[in-house]
C-alpha positions as a Markdown table, in Angstrom:
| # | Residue | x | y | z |
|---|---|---|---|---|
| 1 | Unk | 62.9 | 141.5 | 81.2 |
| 2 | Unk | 66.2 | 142.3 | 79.4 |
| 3 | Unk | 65.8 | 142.6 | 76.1 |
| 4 | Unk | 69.4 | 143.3 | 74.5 |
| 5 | Unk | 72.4 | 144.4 | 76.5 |
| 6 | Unk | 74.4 | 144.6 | 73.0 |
| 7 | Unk | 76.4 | 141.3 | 73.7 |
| 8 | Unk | 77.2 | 141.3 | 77.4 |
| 9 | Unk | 75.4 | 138.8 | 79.2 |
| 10 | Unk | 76.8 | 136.7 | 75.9 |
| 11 | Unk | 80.4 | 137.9 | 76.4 |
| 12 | Unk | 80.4 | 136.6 | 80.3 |
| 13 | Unk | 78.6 | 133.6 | 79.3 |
| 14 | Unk | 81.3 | 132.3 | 76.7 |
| 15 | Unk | 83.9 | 133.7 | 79.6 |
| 16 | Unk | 82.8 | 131.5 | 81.9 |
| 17 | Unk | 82.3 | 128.2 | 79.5 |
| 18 | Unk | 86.1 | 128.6 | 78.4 |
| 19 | Unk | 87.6 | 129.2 | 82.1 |
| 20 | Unk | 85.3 | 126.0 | 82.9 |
| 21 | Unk | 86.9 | 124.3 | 79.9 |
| 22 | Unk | 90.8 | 125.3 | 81.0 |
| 23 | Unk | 89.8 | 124.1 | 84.5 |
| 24 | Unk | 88.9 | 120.4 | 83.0 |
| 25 | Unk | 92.1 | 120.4 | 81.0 |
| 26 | Unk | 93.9 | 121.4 | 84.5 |
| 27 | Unk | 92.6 | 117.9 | 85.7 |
| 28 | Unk | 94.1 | 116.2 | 82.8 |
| 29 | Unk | 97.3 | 117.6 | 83.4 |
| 30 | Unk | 97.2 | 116.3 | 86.7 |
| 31 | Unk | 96.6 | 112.6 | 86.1 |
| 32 | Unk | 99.0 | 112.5 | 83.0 |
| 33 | Unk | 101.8 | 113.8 | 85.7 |
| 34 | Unk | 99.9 | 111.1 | 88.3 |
| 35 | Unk | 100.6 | 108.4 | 85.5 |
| 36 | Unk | 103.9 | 109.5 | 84.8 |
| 37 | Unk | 105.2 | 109.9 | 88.2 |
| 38 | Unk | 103.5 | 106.0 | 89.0 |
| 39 | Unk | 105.8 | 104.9 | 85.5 |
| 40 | Unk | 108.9 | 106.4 | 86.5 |
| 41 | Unk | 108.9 | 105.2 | 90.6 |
| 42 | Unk | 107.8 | 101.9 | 89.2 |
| 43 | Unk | 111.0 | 101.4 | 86.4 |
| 44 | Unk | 113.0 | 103.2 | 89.6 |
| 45 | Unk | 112.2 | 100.4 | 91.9 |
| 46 | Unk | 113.2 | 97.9 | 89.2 |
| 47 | Unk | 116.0 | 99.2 | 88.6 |
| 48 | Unk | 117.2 | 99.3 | 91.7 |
| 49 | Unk | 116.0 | 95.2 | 92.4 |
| 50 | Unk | 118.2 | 94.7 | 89.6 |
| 51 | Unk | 121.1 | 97.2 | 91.1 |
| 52 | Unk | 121.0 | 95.4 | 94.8 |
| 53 | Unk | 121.3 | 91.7 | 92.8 |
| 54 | Unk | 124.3 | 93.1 | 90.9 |
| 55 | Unk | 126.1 | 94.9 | 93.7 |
| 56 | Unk | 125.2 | 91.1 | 95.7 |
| 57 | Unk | 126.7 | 89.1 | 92.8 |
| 58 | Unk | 129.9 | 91.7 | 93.4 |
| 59 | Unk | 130.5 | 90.9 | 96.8 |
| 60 | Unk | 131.1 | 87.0 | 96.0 |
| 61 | Unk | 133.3 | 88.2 | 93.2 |
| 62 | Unk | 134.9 | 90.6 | 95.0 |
| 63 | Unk | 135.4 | 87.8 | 98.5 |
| 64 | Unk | 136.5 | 84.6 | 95.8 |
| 65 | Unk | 139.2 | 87.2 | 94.1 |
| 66 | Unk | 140.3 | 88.4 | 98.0 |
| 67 | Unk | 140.5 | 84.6 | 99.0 |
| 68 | Unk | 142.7 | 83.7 | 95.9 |
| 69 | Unk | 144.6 | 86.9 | 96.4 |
| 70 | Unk | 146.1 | 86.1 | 99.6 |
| 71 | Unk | 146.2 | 82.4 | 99.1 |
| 72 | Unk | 148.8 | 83.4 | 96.1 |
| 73 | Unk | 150.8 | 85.9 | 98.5 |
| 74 | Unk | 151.3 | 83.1 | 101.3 |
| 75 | Unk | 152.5 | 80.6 | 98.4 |
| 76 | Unk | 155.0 | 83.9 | 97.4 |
| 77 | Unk | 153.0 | 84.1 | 93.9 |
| 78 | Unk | 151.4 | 87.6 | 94.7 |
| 79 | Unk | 152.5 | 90.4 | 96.1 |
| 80 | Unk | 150.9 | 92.0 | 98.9 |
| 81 | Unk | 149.7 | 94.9 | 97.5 |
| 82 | Unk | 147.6 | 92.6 | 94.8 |
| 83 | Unk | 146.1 | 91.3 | 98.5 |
| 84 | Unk | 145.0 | 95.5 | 99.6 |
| 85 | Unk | 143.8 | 95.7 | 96.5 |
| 86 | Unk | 141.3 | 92.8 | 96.5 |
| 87 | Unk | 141.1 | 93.7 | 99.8 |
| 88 | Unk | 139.8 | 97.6 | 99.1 |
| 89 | Unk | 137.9 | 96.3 | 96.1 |
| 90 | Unk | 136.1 | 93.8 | 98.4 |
| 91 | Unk | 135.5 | 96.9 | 100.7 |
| 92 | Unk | 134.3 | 99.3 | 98.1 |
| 93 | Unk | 131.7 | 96.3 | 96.7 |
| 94 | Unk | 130.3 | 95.6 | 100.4 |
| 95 | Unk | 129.8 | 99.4 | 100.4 |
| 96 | Unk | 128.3 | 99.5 | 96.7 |
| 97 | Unk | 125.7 | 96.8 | 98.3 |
| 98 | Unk | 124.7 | 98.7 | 101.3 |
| 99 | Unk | 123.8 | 101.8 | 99.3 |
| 100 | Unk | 121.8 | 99.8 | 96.9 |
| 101 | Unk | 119.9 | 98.5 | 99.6 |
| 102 | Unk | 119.2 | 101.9 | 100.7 |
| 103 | Unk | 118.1 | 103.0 | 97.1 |
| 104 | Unk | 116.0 | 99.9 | 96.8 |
| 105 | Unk | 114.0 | 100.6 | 99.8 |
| 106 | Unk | 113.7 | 103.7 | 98.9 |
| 107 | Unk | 112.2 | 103.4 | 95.8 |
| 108 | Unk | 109.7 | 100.8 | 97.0 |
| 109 | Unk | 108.3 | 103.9 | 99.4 |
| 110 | Unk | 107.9 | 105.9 | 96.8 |
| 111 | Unk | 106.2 | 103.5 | 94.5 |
| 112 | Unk | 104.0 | 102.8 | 97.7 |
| 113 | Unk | 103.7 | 106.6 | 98.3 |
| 114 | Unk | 102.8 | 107.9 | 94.6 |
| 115 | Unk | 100.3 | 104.6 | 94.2 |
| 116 | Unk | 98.7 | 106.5 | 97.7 |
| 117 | Unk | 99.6 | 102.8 | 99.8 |
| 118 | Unk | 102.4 | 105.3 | 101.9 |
| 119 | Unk | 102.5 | 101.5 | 104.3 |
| 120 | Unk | 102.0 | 98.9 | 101.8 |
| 121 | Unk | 104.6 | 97.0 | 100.7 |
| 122 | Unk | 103.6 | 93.8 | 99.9 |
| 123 | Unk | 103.9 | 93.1 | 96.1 |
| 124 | Unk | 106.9 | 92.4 | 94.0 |
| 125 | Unk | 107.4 | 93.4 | 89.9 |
| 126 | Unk | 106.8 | 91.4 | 87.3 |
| 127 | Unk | 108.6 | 93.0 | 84.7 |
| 128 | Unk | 111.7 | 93.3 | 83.3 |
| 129 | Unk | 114.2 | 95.7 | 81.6 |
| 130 | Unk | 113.9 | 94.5 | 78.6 |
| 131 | Unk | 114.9 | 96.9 | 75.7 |
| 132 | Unk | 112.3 | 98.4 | 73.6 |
| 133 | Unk | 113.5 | 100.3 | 70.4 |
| 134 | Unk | 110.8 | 103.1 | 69.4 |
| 135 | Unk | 110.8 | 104.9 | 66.0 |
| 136 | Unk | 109.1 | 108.0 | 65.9 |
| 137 | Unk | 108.7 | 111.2 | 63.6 |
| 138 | Unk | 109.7 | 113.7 | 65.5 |
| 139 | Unk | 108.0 | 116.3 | 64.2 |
| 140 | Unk | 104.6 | 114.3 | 64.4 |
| 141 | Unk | 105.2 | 113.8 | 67.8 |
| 142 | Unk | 105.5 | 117.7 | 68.7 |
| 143 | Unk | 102.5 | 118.1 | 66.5 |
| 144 | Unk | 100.6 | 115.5 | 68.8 |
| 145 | Unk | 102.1 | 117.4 | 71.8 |
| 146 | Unk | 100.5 | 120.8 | 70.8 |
| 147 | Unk | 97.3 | 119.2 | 70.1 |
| 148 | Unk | 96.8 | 117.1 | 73.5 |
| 149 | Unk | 98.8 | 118.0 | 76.2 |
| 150 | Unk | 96.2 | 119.4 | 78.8 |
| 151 | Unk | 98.7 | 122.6 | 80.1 |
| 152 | Unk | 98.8 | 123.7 | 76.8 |
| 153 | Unk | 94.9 | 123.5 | 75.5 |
| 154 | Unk | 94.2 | 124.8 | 79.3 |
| 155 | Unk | 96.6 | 128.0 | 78.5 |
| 156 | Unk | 94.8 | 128.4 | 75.0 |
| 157 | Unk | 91.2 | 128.2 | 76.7 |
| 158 | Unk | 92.5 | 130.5 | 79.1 |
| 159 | Unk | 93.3 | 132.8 | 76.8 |
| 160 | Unk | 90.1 | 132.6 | 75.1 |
| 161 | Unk | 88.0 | 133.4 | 78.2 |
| 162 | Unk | 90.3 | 136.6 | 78.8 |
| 163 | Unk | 89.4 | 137.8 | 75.0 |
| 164 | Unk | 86.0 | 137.4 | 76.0 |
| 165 | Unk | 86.4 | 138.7 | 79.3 |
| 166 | Unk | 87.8 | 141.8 | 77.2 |
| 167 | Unk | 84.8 | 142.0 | 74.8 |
| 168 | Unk | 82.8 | 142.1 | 77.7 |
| 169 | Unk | 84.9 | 144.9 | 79.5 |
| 170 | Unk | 84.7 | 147.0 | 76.5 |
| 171 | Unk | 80.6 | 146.1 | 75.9 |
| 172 | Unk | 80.4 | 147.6 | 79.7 |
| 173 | Unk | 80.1 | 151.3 | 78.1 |
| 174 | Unk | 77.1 | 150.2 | 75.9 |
| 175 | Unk | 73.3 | 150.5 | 77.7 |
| 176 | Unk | 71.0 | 147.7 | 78.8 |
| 177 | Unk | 67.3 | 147.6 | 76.6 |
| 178 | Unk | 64.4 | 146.4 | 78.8 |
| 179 | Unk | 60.8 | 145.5 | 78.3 |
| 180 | Unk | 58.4 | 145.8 | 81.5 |
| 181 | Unk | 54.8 | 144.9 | 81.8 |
| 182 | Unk | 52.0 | 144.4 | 84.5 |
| 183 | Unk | 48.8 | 143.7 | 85.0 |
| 184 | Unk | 46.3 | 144.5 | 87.8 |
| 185 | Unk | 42.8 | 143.3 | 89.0 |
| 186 | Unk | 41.2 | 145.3 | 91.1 |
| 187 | Unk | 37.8 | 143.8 | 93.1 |
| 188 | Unk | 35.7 | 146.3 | 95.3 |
| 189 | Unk | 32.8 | 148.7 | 95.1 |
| 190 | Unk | 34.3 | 149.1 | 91.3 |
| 191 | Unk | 36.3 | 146.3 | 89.6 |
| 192 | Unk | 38.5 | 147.1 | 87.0 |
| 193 | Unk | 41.9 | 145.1 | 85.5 |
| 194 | Unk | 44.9 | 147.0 | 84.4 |
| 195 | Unk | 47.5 | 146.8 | 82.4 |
| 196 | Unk | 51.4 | 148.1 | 82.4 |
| 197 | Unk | 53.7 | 148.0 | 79.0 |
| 198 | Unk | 57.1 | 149.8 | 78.7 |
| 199 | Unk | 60.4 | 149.8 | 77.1 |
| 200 | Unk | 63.0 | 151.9 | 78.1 |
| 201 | Unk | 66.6 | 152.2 | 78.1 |
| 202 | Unk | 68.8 | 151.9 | 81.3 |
| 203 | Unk | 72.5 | 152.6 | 81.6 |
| 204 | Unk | 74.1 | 152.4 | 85.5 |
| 205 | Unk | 77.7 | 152.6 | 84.2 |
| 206 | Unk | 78.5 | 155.9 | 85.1 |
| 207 | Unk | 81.5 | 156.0 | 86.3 |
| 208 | Unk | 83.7 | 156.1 | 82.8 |
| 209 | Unk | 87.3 | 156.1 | 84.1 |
| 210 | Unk | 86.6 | 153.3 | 86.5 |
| 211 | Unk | 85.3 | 151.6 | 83.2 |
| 212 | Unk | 88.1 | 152.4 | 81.2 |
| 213 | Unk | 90.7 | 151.1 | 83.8 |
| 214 | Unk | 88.2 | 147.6 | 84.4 |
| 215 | Unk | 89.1 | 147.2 | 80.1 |
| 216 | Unk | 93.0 | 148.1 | 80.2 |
| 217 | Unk | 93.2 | 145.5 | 83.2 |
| 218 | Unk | 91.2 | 143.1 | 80.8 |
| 219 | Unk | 93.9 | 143.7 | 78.0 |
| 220 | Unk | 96.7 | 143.4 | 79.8 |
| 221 | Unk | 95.5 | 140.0 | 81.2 |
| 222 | Unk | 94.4 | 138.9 | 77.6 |
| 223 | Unk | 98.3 | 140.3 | 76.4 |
| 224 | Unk | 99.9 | 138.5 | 79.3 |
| 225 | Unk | 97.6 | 135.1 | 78.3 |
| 226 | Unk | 99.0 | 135.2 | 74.6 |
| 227 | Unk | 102.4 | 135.1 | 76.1 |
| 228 | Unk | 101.8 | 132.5 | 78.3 |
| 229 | Unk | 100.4 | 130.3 | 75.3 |
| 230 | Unk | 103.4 | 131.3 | 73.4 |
| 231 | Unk | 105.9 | 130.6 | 75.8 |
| 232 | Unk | 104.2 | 126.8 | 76.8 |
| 233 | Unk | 104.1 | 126.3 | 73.5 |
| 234 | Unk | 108.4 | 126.7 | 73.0 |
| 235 | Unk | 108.5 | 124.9 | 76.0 |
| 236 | Unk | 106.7 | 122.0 | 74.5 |
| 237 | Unk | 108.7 | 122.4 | 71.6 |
| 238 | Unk | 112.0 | 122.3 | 73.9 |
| 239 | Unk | 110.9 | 119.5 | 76.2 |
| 240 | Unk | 109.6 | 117.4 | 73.2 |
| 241 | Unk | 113.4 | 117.7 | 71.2 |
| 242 | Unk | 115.0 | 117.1 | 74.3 |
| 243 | Unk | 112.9 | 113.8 | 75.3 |
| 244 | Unk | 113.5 | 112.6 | 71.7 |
| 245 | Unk | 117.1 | 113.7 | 72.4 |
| 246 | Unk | 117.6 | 111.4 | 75.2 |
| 247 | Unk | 115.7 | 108.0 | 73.4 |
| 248 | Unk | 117.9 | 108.5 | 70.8 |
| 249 | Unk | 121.0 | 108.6 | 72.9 |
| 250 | Unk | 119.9 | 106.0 | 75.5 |
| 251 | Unk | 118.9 | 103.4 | 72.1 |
| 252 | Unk | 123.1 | 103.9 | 71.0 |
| 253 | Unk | 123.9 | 103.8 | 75.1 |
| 254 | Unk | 122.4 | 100.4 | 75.1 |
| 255 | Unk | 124.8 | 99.1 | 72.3 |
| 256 | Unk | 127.8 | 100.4 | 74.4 |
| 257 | Unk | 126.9 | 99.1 | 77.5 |
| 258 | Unk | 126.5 | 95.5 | 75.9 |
């Protein structure tokens, strides 16, 4: 039985619970990016319904202003180059339509593909793109960010299982302490019972520069897993801004357009 191996059964123990931990946070990263990818094809495809009705409405536009346009040249109230205009304007709306068909198909395959129906395309939207106005702190908001997003609390429990990976590393220079026992019963022309009880100390790490090298790997990787929670973290920090960026300037754009 081992007794006390000064921490490194422990060490490798709390390794494994936080890599196990990371791992769980890897899955929520994947379905937030599985319900954000789902969002955005869904608000594609209705924006492009919307797009194709536009581009449709602009075609009748475009043919009533080419049918007036050369009904006013043959009466000598228009010139003919007001007539190649409606004319290339017509042209350039018929074209308009056809790509917007093409985008609209398009991004009811993806919807189909990303909801993992690849061949099912038999439902319509029922919402709209109605305007929502948000107002946020944005420094509460990057504060939320560093405290849920999964990549980010993986990276830190990563980090954590390669401190204790280290602690075991350096542990692996320190002996094992074992207890042993036995017992025996002997039956025969004499009958006796035995019994065994030791302690002793046992040490199979030998080889000292192989050990040395197993802890500089061990603090390289823990070094190289402070970075990486460093630099995720100024990425947050970067993507966060830059979202909040773009609400504020697509809330203003909105005004513009109207």
């Amino acid at each position: 039985m081992l007794l006390f191996d000064f921490g490194k059964t422990k060490a490798n123990a709390d390794m494994a619970k936080r890599t196990f931990e990371s791992k769980q946070y890897d899955t929520g990263e994947m379905v937030n990016t599985l319900i954000c990818n789902v969002k955005k094809a869904y608000f594609n495809l209705l924006f492009a319904q919307i797009q194709y009705a536009v581009y449709e409405d602009t075609v009748v536009d475009f043919e009533l202003q080419l049918k007036q346009a050369t009904s006013l040249y043959k009466a000598g109230k228009k010139a003919k180059v007001d007539v190649a205009i409606a004319d290339y304007n017509l042209c350039k709306a018929k074209w308009n339509f056809v790509k917007a068909g093409n985008t609209l198909k398009i991004a009811k395959l993806e919807l189909s593909r990303i909801m993992g129906f690849p061949e099912y395309d038999n439902y319509s939207l029922v919402s709209s793109m109605d305007k929502t106005l948000y107002s946020v702190d944005i420094n509460e908001i990057i504060e939320n960010a560093y405290n849920v997003r999964p990549e980010f609390l993986a990276a830190k429990k990563k980090h954590e299982a390669e401190k204790m990976n280290l602690r075991a590393n350096r542990r692996s220079f320190l002996p094992d302490i074992k207890i042993n026992g036995g017992f025996g019963n002997t039956i025969g022309t004499y009958d006796y019972t035995s019994y065994q009880f030791g302690a002793g100390v046992n040490y199979n790490n030998l080889n000292i520069m192989k050990n040395k090298k197993k802890v500089d790997e061990a603090k390289a990787a823990y070094k190289k897993s402070e970075v990486d929670v460093n630099n995720l973290k100024q990425e947050l920090y970067l993507s966060v801004n830059k979202a909040y960026s773009n609400m504020l300037s697509n809330g203003e754009a909105i005004g513009i357009a109207e």
